[in-house]
Coordinates of C-alpha atoms in Angstrom, one line a residue:
X1 CA 22.3 -6.3 -19.4
X2 CA 25.2 -4.7 -17.9
X3 CA 26.6 -6.0 -14.2
X4 CA 25.5 -2.6 -13.2
X5 CA 21.7 -2.7 -14.4
X6 CA 21.5 -6.4 -13.1
X7 CA 22.7 -4.9 -9.7
X8 CA 20.1 -2.4 -9.7
X9 CA 17.3 -4.5 -10.7
X10 CA 18.3 -7.2 -8.3
X11 CA 19.5 -4.8 -5.5
X12 CA 16.4 -5.0 -2.7
X13 CA 16.0 -8.5 -3.4
X14 CA 19.7 -9.0 -2.1
X15 CA 19.0 -6.8 0.5
X16 CA 16.0 -8.5 1.9
X17 CA 18.2 -11.6 1.5
X18 CA 21.2 -10.1 3.5
X19 CA 18.7 -8.8 6.0
X20 CA 17.0 -12.1 6.8
X21 CA 20.2 -14.0 7.0
X22 CA 21.7 -11.1 9.2
X23 CA 18.8 -11.3 11.9
X24 CA 18.8 -15.3 11.4
X25 CA 22.4 -15.4 12.8
X26 CA 21.9 -13.5 15.5
X27 CA 18.5 -14.9 16.7
X28 CA 17.7 -18.2 15.0
X29 CA 14.1 -17.7 15.9
X30 CA 13.8 -15.7 12.9
X31 CA 13.8 -18.5 10.7
X32 CA 11.0 -20.4 12.8
X33 CA 7.7 -21.1 10.6
X34 CA 5.7 -19.3 12.9
X35 CA 7.8 -15.9 12.7
X36 CA 8.0 -16.2 9.1
X37 CA 4.2 -16.8 9.3
X38 CA 3.8 -13.4 11.5
X39 CA 6.4 -11.3 9.0
X40 CA 3.6 -12.7 6.2
X41 CA 0.4 -11.4 8.4
X42 CA 2.5 -7.9 9.3
X43 CA 2.9 -7.7 5.6
X44 CA -0.3 -8.0 4.2
X45 CA -2.1 -4.8 5.0
X46 CA 0.9 -2.9 4.2
X47 CA 1.5 -4.5 0.8
X48 CA -2.3 -4.2 -0.8
X49 CA -1.7 -0.1 0.7
X50 CA 1.1 0.1 -1.5
X51 CA 0.1 -2.0 -3.9
X52 CA -2.3 1.3 -5.0
X53 CA 0.4 3.7 -4.0
X54 CA 2.9 2.3 -6.6
X55 CA 0.6 2.8 -9.1
X56 CA 0.4 6.7 -8.6
X57 CA 4.4 6.7 -8.0
X58 CA 4.5 5.5 -11.2
X59 CA 2.6 8.8 -12.9
X60 CA 4.9 10.4 -11.0
X61 CA 2.4 11.8 -8.5
X62 CA 1.8 11.1 -4.9
X63 CA -0.9 9.8 -2.7
X64 CA -1.5 10.7 0.8
X65 CA -5.1 10.1 1.2
X66 CA -4.4 6.1 2.1
X67 CA -4.7 6.1 5.8
X68 CA -8.3 8.5 5.5
X69 CA -9.3 6.2 2.7
X70 CA -8.7 2.8 4.5
X71 CA -10.4 4.2 7.8
X72 CA -13.6 5.1 5.7
X73 CA -13.7 1.8 4.3
X74 CA -12.8 0.0 7.7
X75 CA -15.7 1.9 9.7
X76 CA -18.1 1.0 6.3
X77 CA -17.5 -2.7 6.6
X78 CA -17.8 -2.5 10.4
X79 CA -20.7 -0.4 10.4
X80 CA -23.0 -3.0 8.4
X81 CA -21.7 -6.5 9.8
X82 CA -22.7 -7.4 13.1
X83 CA -20.9 -5.2 15.7
X84 CA -21.1 -3.5 19.1
X85 CA -22.7 -0.2 17.6
X86 CA -26.1 -0.8 15.5
X87 CA -28.0 -3.6 14.8
X88 CA -27.2 -4.1 10.9
X89 CA -25.9 -8.0 10.1
X90 CA -25.9 -7.7 6.4
X91 CA -23.4 -10.3 5.7
X92 CA -20.0 -10.8 3.8
X93 CA -21.6 -8.8 0.8
X94 CA -21.0 -5.5 2.5
X95 CA -17.5 -6.0 1.4
X96 CA -18.1 -5.2 -2.0
X97 CA -19.5 -1.8 -0.2
X98 CA -16.2 -1.1 1.6
X99 CA -14.4 -1.2 -2.0
X100 CA -16.7 1.2 -3.8
X101 CA -16.4 3.5 -0.8
X102 CA -12.6 3.4 -1.1
X103 CA -12.7 3.7 -5.2
X104 CA -14.9 6.6 -4.8
X105 CA -12.5 8.5 -2.6
X106 CA -10.0 7.7 -5.1
X107 CA -12.0 9.0 -7.7
X108 CA -12.3 12.3 -5.7
X109 CA -8.6 12.6 -5.7
X110 CA -8.5 12.0 -9.2
X111 CA -10.8 14.8 -10.3
X112 CA -10.0 16.9 -7.7
X113 CA -6.3 16.6 -9.0
X114 CA -7.1 16.7 -12.4
X115 CA -10.2 18.9 -13.2
X116 CA -9.0 21.3 -10.6
X117 CA -5.1 20.9 -11.2
X118 CA -3.8 21.2 -7.6
X119 CA -1.0 19.0 -7.4
X120 CA -1.5 15.6 -6.3
X121 CA 0.3 15.6 -3.0
X122 CA -2.3 18.4 -1.6
X123 CA -5.3 17.0 -3.0
X124 CA -4.8 13.4 -1.4
X125 CA -3.6 14.8 1.6
X126 CA -7.2 17.3 1.3
X127 CA -9.1 14.0 0.6
X128 CA -7.4 11.9 3.1
X129 CA -8.5 14.6 6.0
X130 CA -11.3 14.8 4.6
X131 CA -12.3 10.9 5.2
X132 CA -10.4 10.6 8.6
X133 CA -12.6 13.2 9.5
X134 CA -16.1 12.0 8.3
X135 CA -15.0 8.3 10.0
X136 CA -14.4 10.7 12.8
X137 CA -17.7 12.4 13.2
X138 CA -19.6 9.3 11.6
X139 CA -18.5 7.7 15.0
X140 CA -18.7 10.4 17.0
X141 CA -14.8 9.5 17.7
X142 CA -15.7 5.8 19.2
X143 CA -14.5 2.4 18.4
X144 CA -17.0 -0.2 16.8
X145 CA -16.0 -3.8 17.6
X146 CA -17.0 -6.2 15.5
X147 CA -18.6 -9.5 16.1
X148 CA -19.3 -10.8 12.2
X149 CA -17.1 -14.2 12.4
X150 CA -17.9 -14.8 8.8
X151 CA -15.5 -11.3 8.8
X152 CA -13.3 -12.2 11.4
X153 CA -12.7 -15.4 10.2
X154 CA -10.3 -13.7 7.1
X155 CA -7.4 -13.2 9.5
X156 CA -8.2 -16.5 11.4
X157 CA -8.7 -19.1 8.8
X158 CA -6.1 -21.0 7.8
X159 CA -4.8 -22.5 4.3
X160 CA -1.6 -23.9 4.1
X161 CA -0.8 -22.6 7.9
X162 CA -1.5 -18.6 6.5
X163 CA -4.6 -17.0 7.6
X164 CA -7.3 -15.9 4.5
X165 CA -5.8 -12.5 4.9
X166 CA -2.3 -13.2 3.6
X167 CA -3.9 -15.0 0.5
X168 CA -6.1 -11.6 -0.1
X169 CA -2.9 -9.8 0.1
X170 CA -1.4 -12.3 -2.6
X171 CA -4.4 -11.8 -4.9
X172 CA -3.9 -8.6 -4.6
X173 CA -0.3 -8.3 -5.8
X174 CA -1.7 -10.5 -8.7
X175 CA -4.1 -8.1 -9.6
X176 CA -1.9 -5.2 -9.7
X177 CA 0.6 -7.3 -11.6
X178 CA -2.0 -8.3 -13.9
X179 CA -2.5 -4.5 -14.5
X180 CA 0.9 -3.6 -14.2
X181 CA 2.1 -6.4 -17.5
X182 CA -0.6 -7.0 -19.1
X183 CA -3.2 -3.9 -19.4
X184 CA -3.5 -0.6 -21.7
X185 CA -4.0 1.1 -18.3
X186 CA -0.4 -0.4 -16.9
X187 CA 1.1 0.3 -20.2
X188 CA 0.2 3.9 -20.2
X189 CA 0.6 4.7 -16.4
X190 CA 4.4 4.4 -16.9
X191 CA 4.3 6.2 -20.1
X192 CA 2.7 9.4 -18.8
X193 CA 5.3 8.8 -15.5
X194 CA 8.0 8.9 -18.1
X195 CA 6.9 11.9 -19.5
X196 CA 3.7 13.5 -19.7
X197 CA 4.4 15.4 -23.1
X198 CA 5.6 12.1 -25.1
X199 CA 2.6 10.2 -24.0
X200 CA 0.1 12.9 -25.1
X201 CA 1.7 13.0 -28.2
X202 CA 1.4 9.4 -28.7
X203 CA -2.3 9.6 -28.3
X204 CA -2.4 8.6 -24.5
X205 CA -5.4 10.1 -22.8
X206 CA -3.3 11.5 -20.0
X207 CA -6.5 12.9 -17.5
X208 CA -8.4 10.0 -18.2
X209 CA -5.3 7.6 -17.1
X210 CA -4.3 10.2 -14.0
X211 CA -8.1 9.3 -12.6
X212 CA -8.6 5.8 -13.5
X213 CA -5.2 5.5 -11.4
X214 CA -6.3 7.5 -8.4
X215 CA -9.6 5.3 -8.3
X216 CA -7.7 2.2 -8.6
X217 CA -5.5 3.2 -5.9
X218 CA -8.9 3.5 -3.6
X219 CA -10.0 0.2 -4.3
X220 CA -6.8 -1.2 -3.2
X221 CA -7.0 0.8 0.2
X222 CA -10.7 -0.2 0.5
X223 CA -9.3 -3.9 0.1
X224 CA -6.8 -2.9 2.6
X225 CA -9.8 -1.6 5.1
X226 CA -11.3 -4.6 5.4
X227 CA -8.3 -7.0 6.1
X228 CA -7.7 -4.2 9.1
X229 CA -11.5 -5.0 10.4
X230 CA -10.8 -9.0 9.8
X231 CA -7.5 -8.5 11.6
X232 CA -7.9 -6.0 14.8
X233 CA -11.7 -6.8 15.4
X234 CA -12.7 -3.2 15.2
X235 CA -13.5 -0.3 13.0
X236 CA -12.3 3.2 13.6
X237 CA -11.1 6.3 12.3
X238 CA -7.4 6.3 12.9
X239 CA -6.9 2.4 12.2
X240 CA -4.8 2.6 9.6
X241 CA -2.4 5.4 11.5
X242 CA 1.2 5.7 10.5
X243 CA 0.5 2.8 7.7
X244 CA 0.9 5.5 4.9
X245 CA 4.8 6.0 6.3
X246 CA 5.2 2.2 5.8
X247 CA 3.4 1.7 2.2
X248 CA 5.5 4.7 0.8
X249 CA 8.7 3.7 2.5
X250 CA 7.9 0.1 1.4
X251 CA 7.8 1.7 -2.7
X252 CA 10.6 3.6 -2.5
X253 CA 12.8 0.9 -0.9
X254 CA 11.8 -1.8 -3.2
X255 CA 13.4 0.6 -6.2
X256 CA 10.6 2.6 -7.7
X257 CA 11.5 6.4 -7.9
X258 CA 9.6 8.6 -6.8
X259 CA 10.1 11.0 -10.3
X260 CA 7.7 8.2 -12.1
X261 CA 8.2 5.9 -15.0
X262 CA 9.5 3.2 -13.6
X263 CA 8.7 0.2 -10.4
X264 CA 6.3 -2.7 -10.6
X265 CA 4.1 -4.3 -8.0
X266 CA 7.0 -7.2 -7.1
X267 CA 9.2 -4.5 -6.7
X268 CA 7.0 -3.1 -4.1
X269 CA 6.4 -6.5 -2.6
X270 CA 10.1 -7.1 -1.8
X271 CA 9.9 -3.2 -0.5
X272 CA 6.9 -4.3 1.8
X273 CA 9.0 -7.2 3.1
X274 CA 12.4 -5.4 3.7
X275 CA 10.4 -3.1 5.9
X276 CA 8.1 -5.7 7.6
X277 CA 11.0 -8.1 8.3
X278 CA 13.4 -5.4 9.6
X279 CA 10.4 -4.0 11.9
X280 CA 10.1 -8.3 13.0
X281 CA 14.1 -8.4 13.5
X282 CA 14.3 -5.1 15.6
X283 CA 11.8 -7.0 18.0
X284 CA 13.6 -10.0 18.2
X285 CA 16.6 -8.3 18.9
X286 CA 14.8 -6.0 21.7
X287 CA 15.6 -2.6 20.0
X288 CA 13.4 -0.3 21.5
X289 CA 10.2 1.2 19.7
X290 CA 11.5 5.0 19.3
X291 CA 14.9 3.9 18.0
X292 CA 12.6 1.3 15.5
X293 CA 11.0 4.3 13.8
X294 CA 14.9 6.1 13.5
X295 CA 16.1 3.6 11.7
X296 CA 12.8 3.3 9.1
X297 CA 13.5 7.1 9.0
X298 CA 16.9 6.6 8.3
X299 CA 15.8 3.5 5.7
X300 CA 14.1 6.0 3.5
X301 CA 16.8 8.7 3.4
X302 CA 18.9 6.0 2.0
X303 CA 16.4 4.6 -0.5
X304 CA 15.4 7.8 -1.9
X305 CA 19.2 9.1 -2.2
X306 CA 20.3 5.6 -4.1
X307 CA 16.6 5.9 -6.6
X308 CA 17.2 9.9 -7.1
X309 CA 20.6 8.7 -8.3
X310 CA 19.7 6.5 -11.0
X311 CA 17.3 8.9 -12.6
X312 CA 19.8 11.7 -12.9
X313 CA 17.4 14.9 -12.9
X314 CA 18.6 18.4 -12.7
X315 CA 15.2 19.3 -11.2
X316 CA 13.9 18.2 -7.9
X317 CA 10.2 19.0 -6.8

C-alpha cells in the first residue's frame, strides 16, 4: 500500500487525534473522564443514525428521511410505555414495535425509489416530511413526557462508567460492521455503488439490494428513536431536529464518498466522533452557538472537497 493511500485511509483518524490533542492542550478539562463520557453519550444517537445512512450512501443514493423516521419511532415508543398522554403501559416489548415502524418507513423509501424510479433524495425527503407530519398530527403538536423507568434507565443505568445507550450505539456499530463485512448484502451494496450496470451483469439483484438497504437504514433510525426518548424523557415530532445534518457530516467527514462504492461503519464512527468532539471542544472553548454551526458548515465543504478529489468524477450530480 502506498504512503498516499495509507494517508487517505487513516486521514480521518489522524484528524480526530489532532483535534482532540489541540482542544485538550487549550482546555485540560477535555480529557477529564466525565467529559469523555459526555462525548460518548452525545455520539450514541448521531452514530446510530449515521450507520443507517452509511449503507444508503454506499449505494450512491442519499437518505433525507432520518429525522422524520426517528420521530415516528420515538413517538411510537412514547405512546406505548408509561406516559403523560394516555394510560398505555406495555413495557419494553414495544421497543420492537418502534424498530418495526422505522423499518416499514425505510421500506417505503426503498419501494418508492425503486418501483416509481424517483431519485432517492426526493423519495426520502417526501417520506421524511410525511413521517414528521404523521408525528405532528398524531400528537396534535404536543410533547409526550415519558414516565416509564425501565425505558429511562437506558440513558441512566451505567456499565463500566457509560450509560446503556452508549453500549447500544456500540452494538449497532457491531451489527453494521458485520453486515458490511460478512454478508452478501454488504458486498452487493458496495458493488451497486461502484457501478450498477457491472453489478447487474455479475448477477446482483440491484432492485432487491436497494430496497433492503433503505429498510435496513430505517431499522437503525428506529433504534435511534428509542435512544432519543430514553435520553430526553419525552417524544415529539421534532425530537431529531438537526440530526440529519450531523449524520451526513459524520459520514462524509469519515471519508465515505457521496459517489458510492466505498466507506465503512468504522469510518462513520470516526466521522461521528470528529463532529461530536468538535462540538464539545467549541463549548469548552466558549465559542458562541451560531459560530459553531458555521464551523460545521465549513467542515462539510472541506470534507466533500477532499472526498470528491478521491473519486475523480467527470460528472457531478
